[in-house]
Amino acid sequence: MDKTAIIVISVCVALFGANLYYANQNQKSQFARQQAQAAQQQASGTAAAPAAAAQPAANSQPLTPAQPANEQLSPAAETLVPESNLAPEQLVTLENNFFRVIATTHGGGIKRVELKKHTLNDDHPVILNNGAQLPVFNIQGWTPNVNLIGYQIANSDANSVTFTRELQPGITLTRKFTVSGDYSLTLEQTVTNGTAEIKVLPPYRLNIGAVTALHPENGSAEDRYVTLSWYTTNGSYDSGHLAQFNDTSFAGMKFWSGKKLIESSQGQAIRWASVKSQFFALIVDCIGFDAQGVEGARQYFPDIRTVANTAVPAGIVGDLAISGITVNPNTSTAQKFTLYAGPKENSRLQALPDNQARVMEFGWFGIISRALLWLMNSIHSFVPNYGVAVIFVTIILRAILWWPQSAANRSMKRMQAVAPLMKEMQEKYKDKPDKLNQEMLKIYKDYGVNPVGGCLPMLIQFPIFIGFYWMLQSSIELRHEHFLWIKDLSQPDTVLRIPFGGNFSFPLNPMPLIMTLTMYISMRITPQPQGVDNPMMKMMRFMPLFFLIFCYNFSSALSLYWTAQNILSIIQMRYNLKQVAPTLEAMKAQAQARKKKQLKR
């Protein structure tokens, strides 16, 4: 191993260790801050969860029609402010075979949604809007200085419930919730003006729900998946995630402060907005009109903490800014919303209107991600295990890439054949770099050698690898799927944690280590030209280490795919190496024949 290799490996290991160490330190300092906030709140007699920053209570300044609604939005409430005469809470349950919706008279909205077909690790159902202070569809702005008001139940049945509320004398708000699909709910909101005067209701904020990590006991590992996203009427999609609220620092040095709010750009018309975790989403869609803005704030949820003396789970609560409405005398004005509350299944979301499948966030290689997801699910319809399905996907992809990989292997063997000539030129013109480059190009041309031909398959496989990465980041199909020792293909395959003092421990994940070993073996048996200074080949030597760091704490299915790909590559390489190596005379004759053929054209 040369000096350069030792330096690069040492730097990578040091960065990996520093990243783990300072991530642990950040979690400890965050826990200490939260404990101090909780003690302060207990001393002051408040019961609210700590918020991201000291913000004024929502609607401390009532919304008015004089200004645009999106300029009127204030951060989500730090302290819950109910109306003074709030009656005891009444709950109504709506359900079908897929979910159970708990509606509440406190806010006249959806308190929580329980998913019947999806469970946590303890077999309890996944709950959306879990631990939130406010229900989904809660309205703020029509009752000054109050962000939680009471409603009465007008009627209800197994699939619908209707809440009513008198906003002011003669002005009645009616909200009817109806189960409309597998994971879908419709809200018909009607304002009735029973007076003889025109009534103008100001802009308001509509709560779209709160979201936290699926496994809050893992600290900040899932912060990048806890997201507020929105889709505009001009077809653009944008999002922000929980990690953006954190300060950016490394090795104890702070580079910049985290966000106080995640919000849409000024003047954007919003069609729908969503709060989502890695595999589940709440999507609120405005039907027949547009919202004027969207924003989200960080909040903490102490009620859902499952492990004592750990950091309080953090999440995002989101709001839509809705324009005010005008109601003529003795008439009614209605608004309609839909709510999707369920898993991020691409096939299911594709059937929803307004491109709601964009919440999958497949990235730049979305076409590849969707194709891979379709192929994996198609194979799974015949093969009962998703781990085996991933291996079959790898075999199919390898079969498609068999010819270019064989061509690349032949190119590397041709590079190996001309290596003595290259070394001779390097010694002869070591003090004349321009002349050396000319002579090396002449050798490549005379013997028909492509110096980067061996890297082409890696460039082809890179979009597939990234497509797998984005697909596995969002798709729920691999969640809780077993394979060999892997308990969940959507999570790292941690078999034990090695303690390193205090609360810090290092996870032992076998699959990324196996992946790195197979990648190293594949590169070892790949023909390498001796004595040739090829920067690309030098960089490729460190690819196993880079892949190990990248994949170590990610979905084990990604490591499984790349391990299977490496094993197939080893098999193909051994097959290609059995082929007769080309001689310099044959290579030169082939190059001249190709040149004559091109001249005839």
Coordinates of C-alpha atoms in Angstrom, one line a residue:
M1 CA 0.0 0.0 0.0
D2 CA 1.5 3.4 -1.0
K3 CA 1.7 6.5 1.0
T4 CA -1.3 8.1 -0.8
A5 CA -3.5 5.2 0.0
I6 CA -2.5 5.2 3.7
I7 CA -3.3 9.0 3.9
V8 CA -6.7 8.7 2.2
I9 CA -7.8 5.7 4.4
S10 CA -6.6 7.4 7.5
V11 CA -8.6 10.6 6.7
C12 CA -11.7 8.6 5.9
V13 CA -11.6 6.7 9.1
A14 CA -10.9 9.9 11.1
L15 CA -13.9 11.6 9.5
F16 CA -16.1 8.7 10.1
G17 CA -15.1 8.5 13.7
A18 CA -15.4 12.3 14.2
N19 CA -18.9 12.2 12.7
L20 CA -20.1 9.5 15.1
Y21 CA -18.5 11.3 18.1
Y22 CA -19.9 14.7 17.4
A23 CA -23.3 13.3 16.5
N24 CA -23.3 11.7 20.0
Q25 CA -22.2 15.0 21.6
N26 CA -24.9 16.9 19.7
Q27 CA -27.6 14.5 21.0
K28 CA -26.3 14.9 24.6
S29 CA -26.4 18.7 24.4
Q30 CA -29.8 18.6 22.8
F31 CA -31.1 16.4 25.6
A32 CA -29.6 18.8 28.2
R33 CA -31.3 21.8 26.6
Q34 CA -34.7 19.9 26.5
Q35 CA -34.3 18.9 30.2
A36 CA -33.6 22.5 31.1
Q37 CA -36.6 23.7 29.2
A38 CA -38.9 21.1 30.8
A39 CA -37.7 22.2 34.3
Q40 CA -38.3 25.8 33.5
Q41 CA -41.8 25.0 32.2
Q42 CA -42.6 23.0 35.3
A43 CA -41.4 25.8 37.5
S44 CA -43.6 28.3 35.6
G45 CA -46.7 26.0 35.7
T46 CA -46.9 25.5 32.0
A47 CA -47.6 22.2 30.5
A48 CA -46.7 22.8 26.9
A49 CA -43.9 20.9 25.0
P50 CA -40.8 22.9 24.3
A51 CA -40.7 24.6 20.9
A52 CA -37.9 25.5 18.6
A53 CA -37.6 29.1 19.8
A54 CA -39.4 31.5 22.0
Q55 CA -42.2 32.5 19.7
P56 CA -45.4 34.4 20.5
A57 CA -48.6 32.3 20.8
A58 CA -50.4 31.8 17.5
N59 CA -53.0 34.4 16.7
S60 CA -51.8 36.8 19.4
Q61 CA -52.5 39.2 16.6
P62 CA -55.8 38.3 14.9
L63 CA -55.8 37.8 11.2
T64 CA -57.5 40.5 9.2
P65 CA -58.6 40.7 5.5
A66 CA -56.5 43.8 5.0
Q67 CA -53.3 41.9 4.5
P68 CA -52.5 38.7 2.5
A69 CA -53.0 35.6 4.4
N70 CA -49.4 34.3 3.9
E71 CA -48.0 37.4 5.5
Q72 CA -50.3 36.9 8.5
L73 CA -49.0 33.5 9.4
S74 CA -47.2 33.2 12.7
P75 CA -45.3 30.1 13.9
A76 CA -47.1 27.1 15.3
A77 CA -48.1 27.7 18.9
E78 CA -45.6 27.1 21.7
T79 CA -48.4 27.1 24.2
L80 CA -51.9 25.7 23.5
V81 CA -54.5 28.4 24.1
P82 CA -58.0 27.0 24.3
E83 CA -61.1 29.0 24.6
S84 CA -62.2 29.7 28.2
N85 CA -65.4 27.8 28.0
L86 CA -64.1 24.7 26.2
A87 CA -66.5 21.8 27.0
P88 CA -65.3 18.3 27.8
E89 CA -63.9 16.6 24.7
Q90 CA -66.0 14.2 22.7
L91 CA -64.5 11.7 20.3
V92 CA -66.1 10.1 17.2
T93 CA -64.6 7.1 15.4
L94 CA -64.8 6.7 11.6
E95 CA -63.2 3.6 10.1
N96 CA -62.9 1.2 7.2
N97 CA -60.7 -1.8 6.6
F98 CA -57.5 0.3 6.3
F99 CA -57.6 3.0 9.0
R100 CA -59.4 4.3 12.1
V101 CA -60.0 8.0 12.2
I102 CA -60.6 9.7 15.6
A103 CA -62.4 13.0 15.3
T104 CA -62.7 15.4 18.2
T105 CA -65.0 18.3 19.2
H106 CA -61.9 20.1 20.4
G107 CA -61.0 21.9 17.2
G108 CA -63.6 20.1 15.1
G109 CA -60.9 18.1 13.4
I110 CA -59.0 14.8 13.3
K111 CA -57.2 14.1 16.5
R112 CA -55.3 11.1 15.2
V113 CA -55.4 8.3 12.5
E114 CA -54.6 4.7 13.3
L115 CA -53.4 2.5 10.4
K116 CA -54.8 -1.0 10.8
K117 CA -52.4 -2.7 8.3
H118 CA -49.2 -1.1 9.6
T119 CA -47.6 -1.6 13.0
L120 CA -44.6 -0.4 14.9
N121 CA -41.9 -2.8 16.2
D122 CA -44.0 -3.5 19.3
D123 CA -47.0 -4.5 17.1
H124 CA -49.0 -1.4 18.1
P125 CA -50.6 0.3 15.1
V126 CA -48.9 3.3 13.4
I127 CA -50.6 6.5 14.5
L128 CA -50.5 9.6 12.4
N129 CA -50.6 13.1 14.1
N130 CA -49.6 11.2 17.2
G131 CA -49.1 13.4 20.3
A132 CA -50.0 16.6 18.5
Q133 CA -51.5 19.5 20.4
L134 CA -53.9 20.4 17.6
P135 CA -56.1 18.2 15.4
V136 CA -55.7 18.1 11.7
F137 CA -57.9 20.7 10.0
N138 CA -57.9 22.9 13.1
I139 CA -58.7 26.5 12.2
Q140 CA -56.9 29.4 13.8
G141 CA -57.8 33.0 13.0
W142 CA -61.6 33.1 13.1
T143 CA -61.6 33.3 16.9
P144 CA -59.1 36.0 18.1
N145 CA -56.3 35.0 20.5
V146 CA -57.5 31.3 20.7
N147 CA -56.1 28.4 18.7
L148 CA -58.4 25.7 20.0
I149 CA -62.2 26.1 20.0
G150 CA -65.1 23.7 20.8
Y151 CA -67.7 22.3 18.4
Q152 CA -70.9 20.4 18.9
I153 CA -71.7 17.1 17.2
A154 CA -74.7 17.6 14.8
N155 CA -74.8 13.9 13.6
S156 CA -72.6 11.0 13.0
D157 CA -72.5 7.4 11.6
A158 CA -69.9 4.8 10.8
N159 CA -68.5 6.8 7.8
S160 CA -69.1 10.4 8.6
V161 CA -69.5 13.0 11.4
T162 CA -70.7 16.6 11.3
F163 CA -69.5 19.3 13.7
T164 CA -71.0 22.7 14.1
R165 CA -69.9 26.0 15.8
E166 CA -71.4 29.4 16.0
L167 CA -68.6 31.8 15.1
Q168 CA -70.6 34.9 15.9
P169 CA -74.3 35.7 16.2
G170 CA -75.9 34.5 13.0
I171 CA -72.8 33.0 11.5
T172 CA -72.5 29.2 11.7
L173 CA -69.6 26.9 10.7
T174 CA -70.4 23.3 9.7
R175 CA -67.7 20.7 9.1
K176 CA -68.6 17.3 7.7
F177 CA -66.0 14.6 7.6
T178 CA -66.6 11.6 5.4
V179 CA -64.5 8.5 4.7
S180 CA -64.0 8.6 0.9
G181 CA -61.4 5.9 0.1
D182 CA -58.9 3.4 1.5
Y183 CA -56.9 6.0 3.3
S184 CA -58.8 9.1 2.3
L185 CA -61.1 11.5 4.0
T186 CA -63.1 14.5 2.7
L187 CA -64.0 17.6 4.6
E188 CA -66.9 19.8 3.5
Q189 CA -66.7 23.1 5.3
T190 CA -69.7 25.4 5.1
V191 CA -70.1 28.9 6.5
T192 CA -73.8 30.0 6.7
N193 CA -74.7 33.6 7.1
G194 CA -78.2 33.9 8.7
T195 CA -78.1 37.7 9.0
A196 CA -79.2 40.4 6.7
E197 CA -75.6 41.8 6.3
I198 CA -72.6 40.8 4.2
K199 CA -70.1 39.1 6.5
V200 CA -66.4 38.9 5.8
L201 CA -64.3 36.3 7.5
P202 CA -60.6 37.0 7.7
P203 CA -57.8 34.7 6.4
Y204 CA -57.1 31.7 8.6
R205 CA -54.5 29.0 9.2
L206 CA -55.5 25.4 8.6
N207 CA -53.5 22.8 10.5
I208 CA -52.3 19.9 8.3
G209 CA -51.0 17.8 11.1
A210 CA -47.8 17.0 12.9
V211 CA -45.2 14.3 12.2
T212 CA -42.3 12.8 14.1
A213 CA -39.8 10.0 13.3
L214 CA -41.1 6.4 13.3
H215 CA -38.3 5.4 15.7
P216 CA -37.7 8.4 17.9
E217 CA -35.5 6.2 20.2
N218 CA -32.9 6.4 17.4
G219 CA -32.3 10.1 18.1
S220 CA -31.7 12.3 15.1
A221 CA -31.0 9.4 12.7
E222 CA -34.4 9.9 10.9
D223 CA -34.5 13.7 10.9
R224 CA -33.9 13.9 7.2
Y225 CA -37.1 11.9 6.6
V226 CA -39.4 14.1 8.8
T227 CA -40.6 16.5 6.2
L228 CA -43.0 19.3 5.3
S229 CA -43.6 19.5 1.6
W230 CA -45.9 21.3 -0.8
Y231 CA -47.0 21.4 -4.4
T232 CA -47.9 24.7 -6.2
T233 CA -50.4 25.4 -8.9
N234 CA -47.6 25.9 -11.4
G235 CA -46.4 22.4 -10.9
S236 CA -43.4 22.9 -8.7
Y237 CA -42.6 20.8 -5.6
D238 CA -40.6 21.9 -2.6
S239 CA -39.9 20.6 0.9
G240 CA -37.9 21.1 4.1
H241 CA -36.9 18.5 6.7
L242 CA -36.5 18.4 10.4
A243 CA -32.7 18.5 10.3
Q244 CA -32.8 22.0 8.8
F245 CA -33.9 23.3 12.2
N246 CA -30.6 22.2 13.7
D247 CA -27.4 24.3 13.8
T248 CA -24.7 23.1 11.3
S249 CA -21.5 22.4 13.1
F250 CA -18.5 20.1 12.9
A251 CA -15.7 19.4 15.4
G252 CA -17.3 21.8 17.8
M253 CA -17.4 24.7 15.3
K254 CA -20.7 26.2 14.4
F255 CA -21.0 27.2 10.7
W256 CA -24.6 28.6 10.6
S257 CA -27.8 28.5 12.6
G258 CA -30.8 26.3 11.8
K259 CA -34.0 27.6 10.4
K260 CA -36.8 28.9 12.7
L261 CA -39.5 28.2 10.1
I262 CA -39.8 26.2 6.9
E263 CA -42.1 28.1 4.6
S264 CA -43.1 28.5 0.9
S265 CA -42.0 31.5 -1.2
Q266 CA -44.0 34.7 -1.1
G267 CA -46.8 34.7 -3.6
Q268 CA -46.9 31.0 -4.3
A269 CA -50.3 29.5 -4.8
I270 CA -50.4 26.1 -3.0
R271 CA -52.5 23.2 -4.2
W272 CA -51.6 20.7 -1.4
A273 CA -49.2 20.3 1.5
S274 CA -48.0 17.3 3.4
V275 CA -46.2 16.4 6.6
K276 CA -44.6 13.0 6.4
S277 CA -42.1 10.5 7.9
Q278 CA -40.0 8.0 6.1
F279 CA -42.9 5.7 5.1
F280 CA -46.2 7.6 6.0
A281 CA -47.8 10.9 5.0
L282 CA -50.6 13.2 5.8
I283 CA -51.6 15.2 2.7
V284 CA -54.2 18.0 2.7
D285 CA -55.4 18.9 -0.7
C286 CA -57.5 22.1 -1.5
I287 CA -60.3 21.2 -3.9
G288 CA -61.4 24.0 -6.3
F289 CA -59.2 26.7 -4.8
D290 CA -55.7 27.4 -3.7
A291 CA -54.0 28.1 -0.4
Q292 CA -51.8 31.2 -0.2
G293 CA -48.9 29.8 1.6
V294 CA -47.5 27.0 3.8
E295 CA -45.2 27.0 6.8
G296 CA -43.9 24.5 9.4
A297 CA -42.2 24.8 12.8
R298 CA -40.4 22.4 15.0
Q299 CA -42.1 21.1 18.1
Y300 CA -41.3 18.5 20.7
F301 CA -43.5 15.7 21.7
P302 CA -42.8 14.4 25.2
D303 CA -45.9 12.3 25.4
I304 CA -44.6 9.8 22.8
R305 CA -41.2 9.3 24.3
T306 CA -40.9 5.6 25.0
V307 CA -37.5 5.4 26.6
A308 CA -36.8 7.4 29.8
N309 CA -33.8 9.7 30.0
T310 CA -33.6 10.1 26.3
A311 CA -34.1 13.1 24.1
V312 CA -37.7 14.3 23.7
P313 CA -38.8 13.3 20.1
A314 CA -38.9 16.3 17.8
G315 CA -41.2 16.8 14.8
I316 CA -42.8 19.3 12.4
V317 CA -46.2 20.8 12.6
G318 CA -47.5 22.5 9.5
D319 CA -50.2 25.0 8.5
L320 CA -51.8 26.2 5.3
A321 CA -52.7 29.9 4.9
I322 CA -56.2 30.1 3.5
S323 CA -57.7 33.4 2.2
G324 CA -60.7 35.0 3.9
I325 CA -64.2 34.5 2.5
T326 CA -67.2 36.7 2.0
V327 CA -70.7 35.4 2.7
N328 CA -73.7 37.2 1.4
P329 CA -76.9 37.6 3.5
N330 CA -78.9 34.4 4.1
T331 CA -76.5 32.3 2.0
S332 CA -73.8 29.8 2.5
T333 CA -70.2 29.5 1.2
A334 CA -68.5 26.1 1.1
Q335 CA -64.9 24.9 0.9
K336 CA -63.7 21.4 0.3
F337 CA -60.5 19.6 1.4
T338 CA -59.3 16.0 1.1
L339 CA -56.9 14.2 3.5
Y340 CA -54.7 11.3 2.6
A341 CA -53.5 9.6 5.8
G342 CA -51.6 6.5 5.0
P343 CA -48.5 4.7 3.7
K344 CA -46.2 6.1 1.0
E345 CA -47.1 3.5 -1.6
N346 CA -46.3 4.8 -5.0
S347 CA -49.0 2.8 -6.8
R348 CA -51.6 4.1 -4.4
L349 CA -50.4 7.7 -4.5
Q350 CA -50.3 7.7 -8.3
A351 CA -54.0 7.3 -8.3
L352 CA -54.6 10.5 -6.3
P353 CA -55.1 13.8 -8.1
D354 CA -52.8 16.8 -8.4
N355 CA -49.5 14.8 -8.5
Q356 CA -49.7 13.8 -4.8
A357 CA -47.2 11.0 -5.6
R358 CA -44.5 13.7 -5.6
V359 CA -44.3 13.1 -1.8
M360 CA -42.3 10.0 -2.7
E361 CA -39.4 12.3 -3.6
F362 CA -37.6 9.9 -5.9
G363 CA -35.2 12.6 -7.0
W364 CA -33.4 13.2 -10.3
F365 CA -33.6 9.5 -11.2
G366 CA -37.3 9.2 -10.5
I367 CA -37.9 7.2 -13.7
I368 CA -35.3 4.6 -12.7
S369 CA -36.6 4.5 -9.1
R370 CA -40.2 3.8 -10.2
A371 CA -39.1 1.2 -12.7
L372 CA -37.0 -0.6 -10.1
L373 CA -39.9 -0.4 -7.6
W374 CA -42.3 -1.8 -10.2
L375 CA -39.8 -4.6 -11.1
M376 CA -39.3 -5.5 -7.5
N377 CA -43.0 -5.6 -6.7
S378 CA -43.7 -7.7 -9.9
I379 CA -41.0 -10.2 -8.8
H380 CA -42.4 -10.3 -5.3
S381 CA -45.8 -11.3 -6.7
F382 CA -44.1 -14.6 -7.6
V383 CA -41.4 -14.8 -4.9
P384 CA -42.7 -14.4 -1.3
N385 CA -39.5 -12.8 0.2
Y386 CA -38.5 -9.3 -0.7
G387 CA -34.8 -10.0 0.0
V388 CA -34.9 -12.7 -2.7
A389 CA -36.8 -10.2 -4.9
V390 CA -34.0 -7.7 -4.5
I391 CA -31.5 -10.4 -5.6
F392 CA -33.6 -11.3 -8.6
V393 CA -33.7 -7.6 -9.6
T394 CA -29.9 -7.6 -9.4
I395 CA -29.7 -10.6 -11.6
I396 CA -31.9 -9.1 -14.2
L397 CA -30.0 -5.8 -14.2
R398 CA -26.7 -7.7 -14.4
A399 CA -28.0 -9.7 -17.4
I400 CA -28.8 -6.4 -19.1
L401 CA -25.3 -5.0 -18.3
W402 CA -23.5 -8.2 -19.2
W403 CA -22.3 -7.1 -22.6
P404 CA -21.0 -3.6 -21.6
Q405 CA -19.3 -5.2 -18.6
S406 CA -17.6 -7.8 -20.8
A407 CA -16.5 -5.1 -23.2
A408 CA -15.1 -3.2 -20.2
N409 CA -13.2 -6.3 -19.0
R410 CA -11.7 -6.7 -22.5
S411 CA -10.7 -3.1 -22.5
M412 CA -8.9 -3.5 -19.2
K413 CA -7.1 -6.6 -20.5
R414 CA -6.0 -4.5 -23.6
M415 CA -4.7 -1.8 -21.2
Q416 CA -2.8 -4.5 -19.4
A417 CA -1.3 -5.6 -22.7
V418 CA 0.1 -2.2 -23.6
A419 CA 1.3 -1.5 -20.1
P420 CA 5.0 -2.3 -20.9
L421 CA 4.9 0.2 -23.8
M422 CA 3.3 2.9 -21.6
K423 CA 6.0 2.3 -18.9
E424 CA 8.7 2.6 -21.6
M425 CA 7.3 6.0 -22.8
Q426 CA 7.1 7.2 -19.2
E427 CA 10.7 6.5 -18.6
K428 CA 11.8 7.9 -21.9
Y429 CA 9.9 11.2 -21.7
K430 CA 9.7 11.7 -17.9
D431 CA 11.0 15.2 -18.3
K432 CA 8.8 16.1 -21.3
P433 CA 5.2 15.8 -20.2
D434 CA 3.8 17.2 -23.5
K435 CA 5.7 14.7 -25.5
L436 CA 4.7 11.9 -23.1
N437 CA 1.0 12.7 -23.6
Q438 CA 1.4 12.7 -27.4
E439 CA 3.2 9.3 -27.3
M440 CA 0.6 7.8 -24.9
L441 CA -2.3 9.0 -27.1
K442 CA -0.5 7.5 -30.1
I443 CA -0.2 4.1 -28.3
Y444 CA -3.9 4.2 -27.5
K445 CA -4.7 4.9 -31.1
D446 CA -2.4 2.4 -32.7
Y447 CA -3.5 -0.4 -30.5
G448 CA -7.2 0.5 -30.2
V449 CA -7.2 1.0 -26.4
N450 CA -9.7 3.1 -24.5
P451 CA -8.1 4.2 -21.2
V452 CA -11.5 4.8 -19.6
G453 CA -13.3 1.9 -21.1
G454 CA -13.1 -0.1 -17.9
C455 CA -15.0 2.6 -16.0
L456 CA -18.0 2.8 -18.3
P457 CA -20.0 0.0 -16.5
M458 CA -19.5 1.8 -13.2
L459 CA -20.9 5.0 -14.8
I460 CA -23.9 3.0 -16.1
Q461 CA -24.5 1.4 -12.7
F462 CA -24.3 4.7 -10.8
P463 CA -27.8 6.0 -11.8
I464 CA -29.2 2.5 -10.9
F465 CA -27.5 2.7 -7.5
I466 CA -28.9 6.2 -6.9
G467 CA -32.3 5.1 -8.2
F468 CA -32.2 2.2 -5.6
Y469 CA -31.2 4.7 -2.9
W470 CA -34.1 7.1 -3.5
M471 CA -36.6 4.2 -4.0
L472 CA -35.6 2.5 -0.7
Q473 CA -35.6 5.9 1.1
S474 CA -39.4 6.4 0.5
S475 CA -41.1 3.1 -0.4
I476 CA -42.8 1.2 2.3
E477 CA -42.7 -2.3 0.7
L478 CA -39.5 -3.4 2.4
R479 CA -40.6 -2.2 5.9
H480 CA -40.6 -5.1 8.4
E481 CA -39.5 -7.5 5.7
H482 CA -37.1 -10.2 6.9
F483 CA -34.1 -11.8 5.0
L484 CA -31.6 -14.2 6.7
W485 CA -30.5 -12.4 9.8
I486 CA -32.0 -9.0 8.7
K487 CA -35.1 -8.2 10.6
D488 CA -36.1 -5.2 8.5
L489 CA -34.8 -4.6 5.0
S490 CA -35.7 -0.9 5.3
Q491 CA -33.3 -0.4 8.2
P492 CA -29.7 -1.2 9.0
D493 CA -29.1 -4.8 9.8
T494 CA -27.7 -4.1 13.3
V495 CA -27.0 -7.3 15.2
L496 CA -25.5 -5.8 18.3
R497 CA -24.1 -2.5 19.6
I498 CA -20.6 -2.2 20.9
P499 CA -20.4 0.2 23.9
F500 CA -17.8 2.9 23.9
G501 CA -18.4 4.5 27.3
G502 CA -21.3 6.6 28.5
N503 CA -24.4 6.4 26.3
F504 CA -22.4 6.0 23.0
S505 CA -22.3 2.7 21.2
F506 CA -21.2 1.6 17.8
P507 CA -23.7 -0.5 15.7
L508 CA -22.3 -3.7 14.1
N509 CA -24.0 -4.0 10.7
P510 CA -22.7 -7.1 8.9
M511 CA -24.3 -6.5 5.4
P512 CA -22.3 -3.3 4.6
L513 CA -19.1 -5.1 5.7
I514 CA -19.9 -8.1 3.5
M515 CA -20.6 -5.6 0.6
T516 CA -17.2 -4.0 1.2
L517 CA -15.4 -7.3 1.2
T518 CA -17.1 -8.5 -2.1
M519 CA -16.3 -5.1 -3.7
Y520 CA -12.7 -5.4 -2.7
I521 CA -12.4 -9.0 -4.1
S522 CA -14.0 -7.8 -7.3
M523 CA -11.5 -5.1 -7.7
R524 CA -8.6 -7.3 -6.8
I525 CA -9.3 -9.8 -9.6
T526 CA -10.0 -7.0 -12.1
P527 CA -7.0 -6.7 -14.6
Q528 CA -4.9 -3.7 -13.6
P529 CA -2.2 -2.3 -16.0
Q530 CA 1.2 -2.4 -14.2
G531 CA 3.4 0.7 -14.3
V532 CA 0.8 3.0 -15.8
D533 CA -0.1 6.2 -13.9
N534 CA -3.9 6.2 -14.2
P535 CA -5.6 8.6 -11.8
M536 CA -9.0 7.1 -12.4
M537 CA -7.7 3.6 -11.4
K538 CA -6.1 5.1 -8.2
M539 CA -9.4 6.7 -7.2
M540 CA -11.3 3.5 -7.9
R541 CA -9.2 1.7 -5.2
F542 CA -10.9 3.7 -2.5
M543 CA -14.5 3.0 -3.7
P544 CA -15.1 0.1 -1.3
L545 CA -14.3 2.4 1.6
F546 CA -16.5 5.2 0.3
F547 CA -19.4 2.8 -0.2
L548 CA -19.0 1.4 3.3
I549 CA -19.3 4.9 4.8
F550 CA -22.2 5.8 2.6
C551 CA -24.2 2.6 3.1
Y552 CA -23.3 1.7 6.7
N553 CA -26.3 3.2 8.4
F554 CA -28.7 3.1 5.5
S555 CA -31.3 0.5 4.4
S556 CA -29.8 -3.0 4.5
A557 CA -31.6 -3.7 1.2
L558 CA -29.2 -1.3 -0.6
S559 CA -26.2 -3.2 0.8
L560 CA -27.9 -6.4 -0.2
Y561 CA -28.3 -5.2 -3.8
W562 CA -24.7 -4.1 -4.1
T563 CA -23.4 -7.3 -2.5
A564 CA -25.3 -9.4 -5.0
Q565 CA -24.1 -7.1 -7.8
N566 CA -20.4 -7.6 -6.6
I567 CA -20.8 -11.4 -6.4
L568 CA -22.2 -11.5 -10.0
S569 CA -19.4 -9.2 -11.1
I570 CA -16.8 -11.6 -9.6
I571 CA -18.4 -14.5 -11.5
Q572 CA -18.4 -12.6 -14.8
M573 CA -14.8 -11.4 -14.3
R574 CA -13.6 -14.9 -13.7
Y575 CA -15.4 -16.1 -16.8
N576 CA -13.9 -13.2 -18.9
L577 CA -10.4 -13.9 -17.5
K578 CA -10.5 -17.4 -19.0
Q579 CA -10.6 -15.9 -22.4
V580 CA -7.4 -15.7 -24.4
A581 CA -5.5 -12.4 -23.8
P582 CA -4.9 -10.4 -27.0
T583 CA -1.4 -9.9 -28.3
L584 CA 0.0 -6.6 -29.3
E585 CA 0.2 -7.7 -33.0
A586 CA -3.4 -8.7 -33.0
M587 CA -4.5 -5.5 -31.3
K588 CA -2.6 -3.4 -33.8
A589 CA -4.1 -5.3 -36.7
Q590 CA -7.6 -4.8 -35.3
A591 CA -7.1 -1.1 -34.8
Q592 CA -5.8 -0.7 -38.4
A593 CA -8.7 -2.7 -39.8
R594 CA -11.2 -0.4 -37.9
K595 CA -9.4 2.7 -39.2
K596 CA -9.7 1.5 -42.8
K597 CA -13.3 0.7 -42.4
Q598 CA -14.0 4.2 -41.0
L599 CA -12.1 5.8 -44.0
K600 CA -14.3 3.9 -46.5
R601 CA -17.4 5.4 -44.9

